[in-house]
Coordinates of C-alpha atoms in Angstrom, one line a residue:
M1 CA -24.7 -15.0 17.2
P2 CA -27.6 -12.5 18.0
S3 CA -30.4 -12.7 15.5
W4 CA -30.2 -9.0 14.7
L5 CA -26.7 -9.3 13.3
P6 CA -26.2 -10.1 9.6
A7 CA -25.1 -13.7 8.8
S8 CA -22.4 -12.4 6.4
L9 CA -20.9 -9.2 5.1
P10 CA -22.6 -8.0 1.9
S11 CA -20.7 -6.5 -1.0
P12 CA -21.8 -3.1 -2.3
P13 CA -24.4 -3.4 -5.1
E14 CA -22.6 -0.9 -7.3
H15 CA -19.1 0.2 -7.9
T16 CA -19.8 3.0 -10.4
W17 CA -22.1 6.0 -10.2
Y18 CA -22.8 8.6 -12.9
L19 CA -22.9 12.4 -12.7
G20 CA -24.7 12.9 -16.0
V21 CA -22.6 10.9 -18.4
V22 CA -19.4 11.1 -16.2
P23 CA -18.6 7.8 -14.4
V24 CA -17.5 8.0 -10.8
R25 CA -15.8 4.8 -9.8
A26 CA -15.6 3.8 -6.2
Y27 CA -12.1 2.3 -6.8
A28 CA -10.8 5.6 -8.0
V29 CA -12.5 7.5 -5.2
A30 CA -11.0 5.2 -2.6
L31 CA -7.6 5.6 -4.2
L32 CA -7.7 9.4 -4.3
A33 CA -9.1 9.5 -0.7
G34 CA -6.2 7.3 0.4
I35 CA -3.7 9.5 -1.3
A36 CA -5.2 12.6 0.4
V37 CA -5.1 10.9 3.9
A38 CA -1.5 9.9 3.4
A39 CA -0.5 13.4 2.3
W40 CA -2.2 15.1 5.2
V41 CA -0.7 12.8 7.8
T42 CA 2.7 13.3 6.2
M43 CA 2.4 17.1 6.2
V44 CA 1.6 17.0 9.9
R45 CA 4.6 14.8 10.6
W46 CA 6.9 16.7 8.3
R47 CA 6.1 20.0 10.1
A48 CA 6.8 18.3 13.5
R49 CA 10.2 17.3 12.2
G50 CA 11.0 20.9 11.2
G51 CA 10.1 20.8 7.5
D52 CA 7.9 22.9 5.4
P53 CA 4.6 21.0 5.0
W54 CA 4.3 22.4 1.5
D55 CA 7.3 20.4 0.6
V56 CA 5.1 17.3 0.9
L57 CA 2.7 18.5 -1.8
D58 CA 5.7 19.1 -4.1
L59 CA 6.9 15.5 -3.4
V60 CA 3.4 14.1 -4.0
F61 CA 3.6 15.3 -7.6
W62 CA 6.7 13.1 -7.9
T63 CA 5.7 10.0 -5.9
V64 CA 2.0 9.6 -6.9
P65 CA 2.5 9.4 -10.8
F66 CA 5.5 7.2 -10.4
G67 CA 3.7 5.0 -7.9
L68 CA 0.6 4.6 -10.1
V69 CA 2.7 3.5 -13.1
G70 CA 4.7 1.1 -11.0
A71 CA 1.6 -0.4 -9.4
R72 CA 0.0 -1.1 -12.7
V73 CA 3.2 -2.4 -14.3
Y74 CA 3.8 -4.9 -11.4
H75 CA 0.2 -6.1 -11.6
V76 CA 0.3 -6.7 -15.3
L77 CA 3.7 -8.4 -15.2
S78 CA 2.4 -10.7 -12.4
L79 CA -0.5 -11.8 -14.6
P80 CA 0.9 -11.7 -18.2
G81 CA -1.6 -14.2 -19.5
D82 CA -4.6 -12.0 -18.6
Y83 CA -3.3 -9.2 -20.8
F84 CA -1.1 -10.8 -23.5
G85 CA -2.2 -14.4 -23.6
P86 CA -4.4 -16.1 -26.2
G87 CA -7.7 -14.2 -26.5
A88 CA -6.6 -11.5 -24.1
D89 CA -7.0 -7.8 -24.8
P90 CA -3.6 -5.9 -24.3
L91 CA -5.5 -2.6 -24.0
A92 CA -7.0 -3.9 -20.8
A93 CA -3.6 -3.2 -19.2
L94 CA -4.5 0.5 -19.4
R95 CA -7.9 0.2 -17.8
V96 CA -6.7 0.9 -14.3
W97 CA -10.3 1.7 -13.1
E98 CA -11.2 -1.9 -13.4
G99 CA -8.8 -2.7 -10.5
G100 CA -5.4 -4.3 -10.5
L101 CA -2.8 -2.2 -8.7
S102 CA 0.1 -3.8 -6.9
F103 CA 1.4 -2.0 -3.9
Y104 CA 4.9 -3.5 -4.4
G105 CA 5.1 -1.8 -7.8
A106 CA 3.8 1.4 -6.3
L107 CA 6.4 1.3 -3.5
A108 CA 9.3 0.7 -5.9
F109 CA 8.4 3.3 -8.5
G110 CA 7.1 5.7 -5.8
A111 CA 10.4 5.5 -4.0
L112 CA 12.2 6.5 -7.3
G113 CA 9.9 9.5 -7.7
A114 CA 10.5 10.5 -4.0
W115 CA 14.2 10.3 -4.5
I116 CA 14.1 12.5 -7.6
G117 CA 11.8 15.0 -5.7
C118 CA 14.0 15.1 -2.6
R119 CA 17.1 15.6 -4.8
T120 CA 15.4 18.5 -6.5
L121 CA 14.3 20.1 -3.3
G122 CA 17.5 19.4 -1.3
L123 CA 15.7 17.2 1.2
R124 CA 16.7 14.0 3.0
L125 CA 14.9 11.0 1.4
S126 CA 15.2 9.1 4.7
S127 CA 13.5 11.9 6.6
F128 CA 10.7 12.0 4.1
A129 CA 10.4 8.2 4.2
D130 CA 10.0 8.4 8.0
A131 CA 7.4 11.1 7.8
V132 CA 5.3 9.3 5.2
A133 CA 5.3 5.7 6.6
P134 CA 2.4 5.9 9.1
G135 CA 0.3 8.0 6.6
L136 CA 1.1 5.5 3.9
L137 CA -0.5 2.7 6.1
L138 CA -3.6 4.9 6.8
G139 CA -3.9 5.7 3.1
Q140 CA -3.6 2.1 2.2
A141 CA -6.4 1.3 4.7
V142 CA -8.7 3.8 2.9
G143 CA -7.7 2.8 -0.5
R144 CA -8.3 -0.9 0.1
L145 CA -12.1 -0.1 0.3
G146 CA -12.0 0.0 -3.4
S147 CA -11.4 -3.7 -3.5
W148 CA -14.6 -4.2 -1.5
F149 CA -16.6 -2.2 -4.1
N150 CA -14.9 -4.1 -6.9
Q151 CA -15.5 -7.5 -5.2
E152 CA -11.9 -8.6 -5.8
L153 CA -9.0 -10.1 -3.9
Y154 CA -11.1 -12.0 -1.4
G155 CA -9.9 -15.1 0.4
R156 CA -10.9 -18.7 0.5
P157 CA -14.4 -19.8 1.4
T158 CA -15.6 -19.5 5.0
D159 CA -18.9 -19.5 6.9
L160 CA -17.7 -17.1 9.7
P161 CA -20.1 -14.4 10.7
W162 CA -18.1 -11.7 8.9
A163 CA -17.8 -13.8 5.7
L164 CA -18.0 -11.8 2.5
E165 CA -20.9 -12.2 0.0
V166 CA -19.8 -12.1 -3.6
T167 CA -22.2 -11.7 -6.6
R168 CA -22.2 -14.4 -9.3
E169 CA -20.3 -12.3 -11.9
H170 CA -17.4 -11.8 -9.5
L171 CA -16.9 -15.4 -8.4
V172 CA -13.4 -16.7 -9.2
T173 CA -12.4 -20.2 -10.2
N174 CA -12.0 -22.8 -7.5
P175 CA -8.4 -24.1 -7.7
A176 CA -9.5 -27.6 -6.7
T177 CA -12.2 -28.0 -9.3
G178 CA -11.3 -25.6 -12.1
V179 CA -14.8 -24.2 -12.1
P180 CA -16.2 -21.0 -10.5
Y181 CA -17.4 -21.3 -6.9
P182 CA -21.2 -21.9 -6.7
E183 CA -23.4 -18.9 -6.1
G184 CA -24.0 -18.2 -2.4
T185 CA -20.5 -19.2 -1.4
T186 CA -19.1 -16.7 1.2
F187 CA -15.4 -15.9 1.5
H188 CA -12.8 -14.4 3.9
P189 CA -12.9 -10.6 3.5
T190 CA -9.2 -10.2 3.1
F191 CA -9.7 -6.5 2.2
L192 CA -11.1 -6.0 5.8
Y193 CA -8.2 -8.0 7.3
E194 CA -5.8 -5.7 5.5
I195 CA -7.5 -2.6 6.6
L196 CA -7.4 -3.7 10.3
W197 CA -3.8 -4.7 10.0
Y198 CA -2.8 -1.3 8.4
L199 CA -4.6 0.6 11.1
A200 CA -2.9 -1.4 13.9
A201 CA 0.5 -1.1 12.2
A202 CA 0.1 2.7 11.8
G203 CA -0.8 3.0 15.5
L204 CA 2.3 1.0 16.5
L205 CA 4.6 3.0 14.2
L206 CA 3.3 6.3 15.7
F207 CA 3.8 4.9 19.2
L208 CA 7.3 3.7 18.5
D209 CA 8.3 6.9 16.8
R210 CA 7.0 9.0 19.6
R211 CA 8.6 6.9 22.2
F212 CA 12.1 6.3 20.6
K213 CA 12.4 9.3 18.2
F214 CA 13.4 7.1 15.2
G215 CA 15.3 8.8 12.4
H216 CA 17.4 8.1 9.3
G217 CA 14.8 5.9 7.7
R218 CA 14.1 3.7 10.7
V219 CA 10.3 4.4 10.8
F220 CA 10.1 3.5 7.1
W221 CA 12.0 0.2 7.5
A222 CA 9.9 -0.7 10.5
Y223 CA 6.9 0.0 8.3
A224 CA 8.3 -2.4 5.7
V225 CA 8.7 -5.1 8.3
L226 CA 5.1 -4.7 9.6
Y227 CA 3.6 -4.4 6.1
T228 CA 5.3 -7.5 4.7
L229 CA 4.5 -9.5 7.8
G230 CA 0.8 -8.8 7.2
R231 CA 1.0 -9.4 3.5
V232 CA 2.4 -12.9 4.0
W233 CA -0.5 -14.3 6.0
I234 CA -3.1 -12.4 4.0
E235 CA -1.7 -13.5 0.7
M236 CA -1.8 -17.1 1.9
M237 CA -5.6 -16.8 2.3
R238 CA -6.3 -15.3 -1.1
I239 CA -7.5 -17.4 -4.0
D240 CA -7.4 -15.0 -7.0
E241 CA -5.3 -16.0 -9.9
T242 CA -1.6 -15.0 -9.8
E243 CA 1.8 -16.3 -10.6
I244 CA 3.0 -19.3 -8.5
L245 CA 6.6 -19.8 -7.7
L246 CA 7.8 -23.0 -6.0
G247 CA 4.3 -23.6 -4.7
L248 CA 3.8 -20.1 -3.3
R249 CA 2.2 -16.9 -4.6
L250 CA 4.6 -14.4 -6.1
N251 CA 3.6 -11.8 -3.6
V252 CA 4.4 -14.2 -0.7
W253 CA 8.0 -14.5 -1.9
T254 CA 8.2 -10.8 -2.5
S255 CA 7.0 -10.1 1.0
V256 CA 9.4 -12.6 2.6
V257 CA 12.4 -11.2 0.8
L258 CA 11.5 -7.6 1.4
G259 CA 10.7 -8.3 5.0
L260 CA 14.1 -10.0 5.6
V261 CA 15.8 -7.1 3.9
A262 CA 13.9 -4.6 6.1
L263 CA 14.8 -6.4 9.3
A264 CA 18.5 -6.4 8.3
V265 CA 18.5 -2.7 7.4
S266 CA 16.6 -1.9 10.6
A267 CA 19.3 -3.6 12.7
V268 CA 22.1 -1.8 10.9
L269 CA 20.4 1.7 11.2
A270 CA 19.6 1.1 14.9
R271 CA 23.3 0.6 15.5
R272 CA 24.6 3.4 13.3
F273 CA 21.9 6.1 14.0
P274 CA 20.5 5.7 17.5
Q275 CA 19.2 9.3 17.4
R276 CA 17.0 11.2 15.0
E277 CA 18.7 13.6 12.5
E278 CA 18.5 17.3 13.5
S279 CA 17.2 18.6 10.2
V280 CA 15.3 17.3 7.1
E281 CA 17.7 19.3 4.9
R282 CA 20.3 17.4 2.9
G283 CA 23.9 18.2 4.0
S284 CA 22.8 19.7 7.3
D285 CA 24.7 17.1 9.4
P286 CA 28.3 16.9 8.0
A287 CA 29.1 14.2 10.6
T288 CA 26.9 11.7 8.8
T289 CA 26.3 13.1 5.3
G290 CA 29.5 15.0 4.4
P291 CA 29.6 18.5 2.9
E292 CA 26.7 19.6 0.8
P293 CA 27.3 20.7 -2.8
E294 CA 26.5 24.3 -3.3
T295 CA 24.1 23.5 -6.1
M296 CA 21.9 21.4 -3.8
R297 CA 21.4 24.0 -1.1
R298 CA 17.9 25.4 -0.8
A299 CA 17.3 29.0 -1.6

């Protein structure tokens, strides 16, 4: 390795800055930036599909709050001992700025919020899901930078040139010894692996959608396949504490199950809907959706 290259990847020295007495947390900044990127990409794609880009902002007000609640709920439930066990502080479950948001919870609750929003606006949920999928990956890539600043969710020890340096107060327990790793240990930067995977997956989705004109939710389910595939191997590298089920991390099982479901749904949709829907409006294609109730038509 050239001498001018660093021997490892340093972690940021700070994760919070102050504007007077107001704290500005890198985790929150990365999260908000990721939401903004995802919304912008979705607006561009929604317009290309014939929709009003301002619809996306309306839907953001449904999906984001639902998603944030779901992300925190899933995280807390996956580590109940950290929040409700002996000596734990239950109020810590509310301190989102300290990190701890699960994307699977965000996806489930966010989908519920999107469904409510689409029903309210008279839009196809499947069309919105297709529009949002690539932007979701790009937003996740940006948001994952927050874990770098928080020095969390890193992988097992390694001495590779891109290994991550972690300060003493952020070292986790070595599962083999039951004590924290010694100071100076470097680790796989799984946040970086996730970012690269998300960027590559977003590029692939955009290519496939442009080439084959996916519709009826096929882009979203392809996203689910790619996302869960990445999460399986990345989760297998992580060493942070979590619930273990039959020898595997809970998120590994979640990824496997969701990935298999996504593959099955993708196969069914490919056979039933080889072409993209003509409109993002609900009830605009009677051949596939049936007649639209008068109350659901847009003004």
